Tab-separated table of C-alpha atoms in Angstrom:
chain	number	residue	atom	x	y	z
A	1251	GLY	CA	1.707	18.483	-0.740
A	1252	ASP	CA	3.105	15.228	-2.273
A	1253	SER	CA	0.599	12.430	-2.805
A	1254	VAL	CA	0.459	9.225	-4.575
A	1255	THR	CA	-2.781	7.736	-6.391
A	1256	GLN	CA	-3.099	4.098	-7.799
A	1257	MET	CA	-5.748	2.231	-9.390
A	1258	GLU	CA	-8.237	0.758	-7.055
A	1259	GLY	CA	-8.273	-2.896	-6.405
A	1260	PRO	CA	-8.466	-5.752	-5.756
A	1261	VAL	CA	-7.418	-7.087	-9.299
A	1262	THR	CA	-7.946	-10.694	-10.258
A	1263	LEU	CA	-5.923	-12.082	-13.172
A	1264	SER	CA	-5.255	-15.486	-14.191
A	1265	GLU	CA	-1.830	-16.943	-14.398
A	1266	GLU	CA	0.324	-15.778	-17.163
A	1267	ALA	CA	-1.813	-12.439	-17.840
A	1268	PHE	CA	-0.628	-8.956	-18.294
A	1269	LEU	CA	-0.600	-6.952	-15.468
A	1270	THR	CA	-0.662	-3.174	-15.447
A	1271	ILE	CA	-1.197	-1.114	-11.806
A	1272	ASN	CA	-1.254	2.689	-12.749
A	1273	CYS	CA	0.338	5.081	-10.479
A	1274	THR	CA	0.369	8.673	-10.762
A	1275	TYR	CA	2.018	11.262	-8.225
A	1276	THR	CA	2.008	15.114	-7.600
A	1277	ALA	CA	5.461	16.224	-6.161
A	1278	THR	CA	7.211	19.680	-6.049
A	1279	GLY	CA	10.834	19.129	-7.337
A	1280	TYR	CA	12.431	15.484	-8.394
A	1281	PRO	CA	10.900	12.777	-6.258
A	1282	SER	CA	12.420	9.122	-6.470
A	1283	LEU	CA	9.693	6.581	-7.377
A	1284	PHE	CA	9.425	3.276	-5.809
A	1285	TRP	CA	7.071	0.236	-6.000
A	1286	TYR	CA	6.795	-1.815	-2.828
A	1287	VAL	CA	5.268	-5.519	-2.146
A	1288	GLN	CA	3.842	-6.947	0.909
A	1289	TYR	CA	3.135	-10.453	0.568
A	1290	PRO	CA	0.818	-12.593	2.784
A	1291	GLY	CA	2.216	-12.229	6.015
A	1292	GLU	CA	5.153	-10.493	5.379
A	1293	GLY	CA	6.449	-6.751	5.489
A	1294	LEU	CA	7.204	-4.685	3.009
A	1295	GLN	CA	9.881	-5.180	0.586
A	1296	LEU	CA	11.048	-2.910	-2.166
A	1297	LEU	CA	10.230	-4.280	-5.834
A	1298	LEU	CA	11.958	-1.717	-7.838
A	1299	LYS	CA	12.608	2.036	-7.892
A	1300	ALA	CA	13.727	4.940	-10.305
A	1301	THR	CA	15.285	8.006	-9.219
A	1302	LYS	CA	14.986	10.169	-12.426
A	1303	ALA	CA	12.840	11.272	-15.128
A	1304	ASP	CA	12.599	8.133	-18.265
A	1305	ASP	CA	14.679	5.873	-15.716
A	1306	LYS	CA	13.152	2.131	-15.716
A	1307	GLY	CA	12.991	-0.091	-12.877
A	1308	SER	CA	13.013	-3.423	-13.097
A	1309	ASN	CA	13.284	-6.621	-10.664
A	1310	LYS	CA	11.491	-10.186	-10.713
A	1311	GLY	CA	9.941	-9.473	-14.321
A	1312	PHE	CA	8.452	-6.108	-13.090
A	1313	GLU	CA	9.150	-2.992	-14.692
A	1314	ALA	CA	8.243	0.488	-14.190
A	1315	THR	CA	8.907	3.849	-16.203
A	1316	TYR	CA	9.690	7.260	-14.513
A	1317	ARG	CA	7.601	9.606	-17.030
A	1318	LYS	CA	7.622	12.880	-15.630
A	1319	GLU	CA	5.609	14.291	-18.344
A	1320	THR	CA	2.275	12.105	-17.322
A	1321	THR	CA	3.494	12.117	-13.882
A	1322	SER	CA	3.476	8.267	-14.005
A	1323	PHE	CA	4.855	5.378	-12.765
A	1324	HIS	CA	2.779	2.328	-14.121
A	1325	LEU	CA	4.015	-1.130	-12.847
A	1326	GLU	CA	3.923	-3.902	-15.531
A	1327	LYS	CA	4.473	-7.267	-15.945
A	1328	GLY	CA	4.450	-9.537	-18.940
A	1329	SER	CA	3.231	-12.880	-17.364
A	1330	VAL	CA	1.827	-12.813	-13.610
A	1331	GLN	CA	2.192	-16.050	-11.545
A	1332	VAL	CA	0.356	-17.314	-8.331
A	1333	SER	CA	3.399	-16.236	-6.507
A	1334	ASP	CA	2.548	-12.658	-7.483
A	1335	SER	CA	-0.314	-12.576	-5.340
A	1336	ALA	CA	0.070	-9.615	-2.865
A	1337	VAL	CA	-0.514	-5.874	-2.405
A	1338	TYR	CA	1.537	-3.811	-4.336
A	1339	PHE	CA	2.297	0.002	-3.215
A	1340	CYS	CA	3.640	2.820	-5.315
A	1341	ALA	CA	5.558	5.500	-3.325
A	1342	LEU	CA	7.533	8.678	-3.655
A	1343	SER	CA	10.874	9.848	-1.560
A	1344	ASP	CA	11.173	13.890	-1.994
A	1345	GLN	CA	14.732	15.193	-2.272
A	1346	SER	CA	15.522	15.075	1.603
A	1347	TYR	CA	14.594	11.506	1.587
A	1348	ASP	CA	13.820	11.781	4.863
A	1349	LYS	CA	10.587	9.887	4.233
A	1350	VAL	CA	8.442	8.217	1.930
A	1351	ILE	CA	4.806	8.523	0.701
A	1352	PHE	CA	2.666	5.945	-0.253
A	1353	GLY	CA	-0.348	5.514	-2.212
A	1354	PRO	CA	-3.547	3.337	-1.154
A	1355	GLY	CA	-1.914	0.075	-2.107
A	1356	THR	CA	-3.654	-2.640	-5.016
A	1357	SER	CA	-4.235	-5.848	-4.032
A	1358	LEU	CA	-3.375	-8.727	-6.744
A	1359	SER	CA	-4.579	-12.173	-6.725
A	1360	VAL	CA	-3.643	-14.810	-9.467
A	1361	ILE	CA	-5.487	-17.475	-9.867
A	1362	PRO	CA	-4.318	-20.443	-11.909
B	1152	GLU	CA	21.474	-10.795	9.290
B	1153	ALA	CA	18.400	-10.177	11.344
B	1154	GLY	CA	15.714	-8.149	9.536
B	1155	VAL	CA	13.497	-5.168	11.163
B	1156	THR	CA	11.737	-7.101	13.875
B	1157	GLN	CA	8.310	-5.957	15.485
B	1158	PHE	CA	6.454	-6.986	18.552
B	1159	PRO	CA	3.746	-8.133	18.761
B	1160	SER	CA	2.386	-9.393	15.588
B	1161	HIS	CA	-0.827	-8.803	16.753
B	1162	SER	CA	-2.663	-6.777	19.673
B	1163	VAL	CA	-6.195	-6.650	20.544
B	1164	ILE	CA	-7.294	-3.846	23.143
B	1165	GLU	CA	-10.422	-2.254	24.205
B	1166	LYS	CA	-10.972	1.662	24.095
B	1167	GLY	CA	-9.196	3.641	26.610
B	1168	GLN	CA	-6.470	0.529	27.063
B	1169	THR	CA	-2.706	1.653	26.510
B	1170	VAL	CA	-0.559	-0.505	24.226
B	1171	THR	CA	2.999	-0.345	23.146
B	1172	LEU	CA	4.772	-1.581	20.258
B	1173	ARG	CA	8.158	-2.311	19.855
B	1174	CYS	CA	10.281	-2.261	16.827
B	1175	ASP	CA	13.853	-3.420	16.744
B	1176	PRO	CA	15.777	-1.876	13.574
B	1177	ILE	CA	18.604	-3.815	11.878
B	1178	SER	CA	21.652	-3.309	13.960
B	1179	GLY	CA	23.835	-0.601	12.779
B	1180	HIS	CA	20.641	1.487	11.068
B	1181	ASP	CA	20.688	4.897	12.497
B	1182	ASN	CA	17.406	5.922	10.715
B	1183	LEU	CA	13.925	4.434	12.256
B	1184	TYR	CA	10.710	5.243	10.908
B	1185	TRP	CA	6.869	4.298	12.027
B	1186	TYR	CA	4.399	3.780	9.499
B	1187	ARG	CA	0.705	3.064	9.669
B	1188	ARG	CA	-1.992	1.948	7.235
B	1189	VAL	CA	-5.363	2.459	8.459
B	1190	MET	CA	-8.761	0.836	7.150
B	1191	GLY	CA	-6.676	-0.616	4.098
B	1192	LYS	CA	-5.889	2.957	2.971
B	1193	GLU	CA	-2.725	4.492	1.967
B	1194	ILE	CA	0.349	3.790	4.256
B	1195	LYS	CA	0.993	7.118	6.454
B	1196	PHE	CA	4.303	8.038	7.552
B	1197	LEU	CA	4.208	8.980	11.552
B	1198	LEU	CA	7.812	9.865	12.510
B	1199	HIS	CA	11.480	9.502	11.952
B	1200	PHE	CA	14.357	8.889	14.234
B	1201	VAL	CA	17.895	9.560	13.584
B	1202	LYS	CA	19.649	7.735	16.316
B	1203	GLU	CA	17.890	8.716	19.249
B	1204	SER	CA	16.631	11.978	18.044
B	1205	LYS	CA	13.431	12.584	16.441
B	1206	GLN	CA	14.217	13.970	12.889
B	1207	ASP	CA	10.253	14.344	12.014
B	1208	GLU	CA	7.441	13.899	13.551
B	1209	SER	CA	4.994	15.783	11.677
B	1210	GLY	CA	3.067	12.583	10.973
B	1211	MET	CA	2.025	11.723	14.523
B	1212	PRO	CA	-1.939	12.159	14.849
B	1213	ASN	CA	-1.917	13.418	18.237
B	1214	ASN	CA	-0.684	13.632	21.497
B	1215	ARG	CA	-2.169	10.047	22.628
B	1216	PHE	CA	0.903	8.512	20.567
B	1217	LEU	CA	4.051	8.646	22.264
B	1218	ALA	CA	7.308	7.161	20.102
B	1219	GLU	CA	10.667	6.785	22.263
B	1220	ARG	CA	14.018	5.554	20.932
B	1221	THR	CA	16.426	5.703	24.385
B	1222	GLY	CA	20.160	4.515	23.315
B	1223	GLY	CA	19.169	4.926	19.772
B	1224	THR	CA	18.523	1.178	19.027
B	1225	TYR	CA	14.938	0.002	19.727
B	1226	SER	CA	12.084	2.124	19.370
B	1227	THR	CA	8.471	1.819	20.995
B	1228	LEU	CA	5.279	3.371	20.158
B	1229	LYS	CA	2.782	3.720	22.704
B	1230	VAL	CA	-0.657	4.787	22.388
B	1231	GLN	CA	-2.596	5.903	25.588
B	1232	PRO	CA	-5.368	6.065	25.742
B	1233	ALA	CA	-6.460	4.081	22.470
B	1234	GLU	CA	-9.189	4.737	20.389
B	1235	LEU	CA	-11.248	3.098	17.920
B	1236	GLU	CA	-9.957	4.749	14.764
B	1237	ASP	CA	-6.099	3.933	16.101
B	1238	SER	CA	-6.957	0.299	14.715
B	1239	GLY	CA	-4.657	-0.613	11.532
B	1240	VAL	CA	-1.518	-1.981	10.831
B	1241	TYR	CA	1.677	-0.276	12.156
B	1242	PHE	CA	5.069	-0.532	10.190
B	1243	CYS	CA	8.587	0.038	11.533
B	1244	ALA	CA	11.654	0.493	8.701
B	1245	SER	CA	14.953	1.250	9.008
B	1246	SER	CA	18.085	2.202	6.772
B	1247	GLN	CA	21.421	2.743	7.074
B	1248	VAL	CA	22.016	5.974	5.617
B	1249	LEU	CA	19.185	8.465	4.781
B	1250	GLY	CA	18.085	7.996	1.185
B	1251	GLU	CA	18.892	4.259	0.890
B	1252	LYS	CA	16.730	1.389	1.023
B	1253	LEU	CA	14.659	1.172	3.347
B	1254	PHE	CA	13.996	-2.169	5.294
B	1255	PHE	CA	10.365	-2.828	6.638
B	1256	GLY	CA	9.243	-5.140	9.402
B	1257	SER	CA	6.089	-7.443	9.007
B	1258	GLY	CA	4.014	-4.757	10.817
B	1259	THR	CA	1.724	-4.937	13.961
B	1260	GLN	CA	-1.641	-5.294	13.464
B	1261	LEU	CA	-3.433	-3.693	16.260
B	1262	SER	CA	-7.432	-3.789	16.929
B	1263	VAL	CA	-8.988	-1.612	19.454
B	1264	LEU	CA	-12.565	-2.436	20.345
């Protein structure tokens, strides 16, 4: 079945460091890909998405490109802030859109 | 506009007891989903309602779990009897149209002792 794998955390970075969180997926067909974020004490929020190959999703300085050839959707940010500390989930939905399949999550802590 | 609300935010119960979680989706959202995250692992799909009908309940782990959405508004998820492995965070999400952005609640942290 469809699945999502992402790098194990926790990840600890200093403020203004470069962030990469790797994500790869297994799916039949052409899924849509997402990054969700959960800030402390809050629910999951959609951070960005891409619906077809070579699409780039971006939001709040974060970017991820849908790479069909490598089945990847790595999350990047050039300069992280303390406020980016959260758990990040890579996810996909199949063409029927009836459910979203999540990866295990990567906890990010950014220290001043 | 109110977001997706879940109640309670935390629940601590003993093995064998019954717990009922509630989710109020955003008003007008026909699609309602339940997910859970156990032991810090991936968030797993439990089931999907379209209005009051169960569209997909393939993720429900066993018959100790019962989800309802009477009237197509709020939903409840009952665990009876609860087991230790049911501990985790239970998320509810809703969307207005299938395939559109999901709005998640803050989750219910369930601890079964």
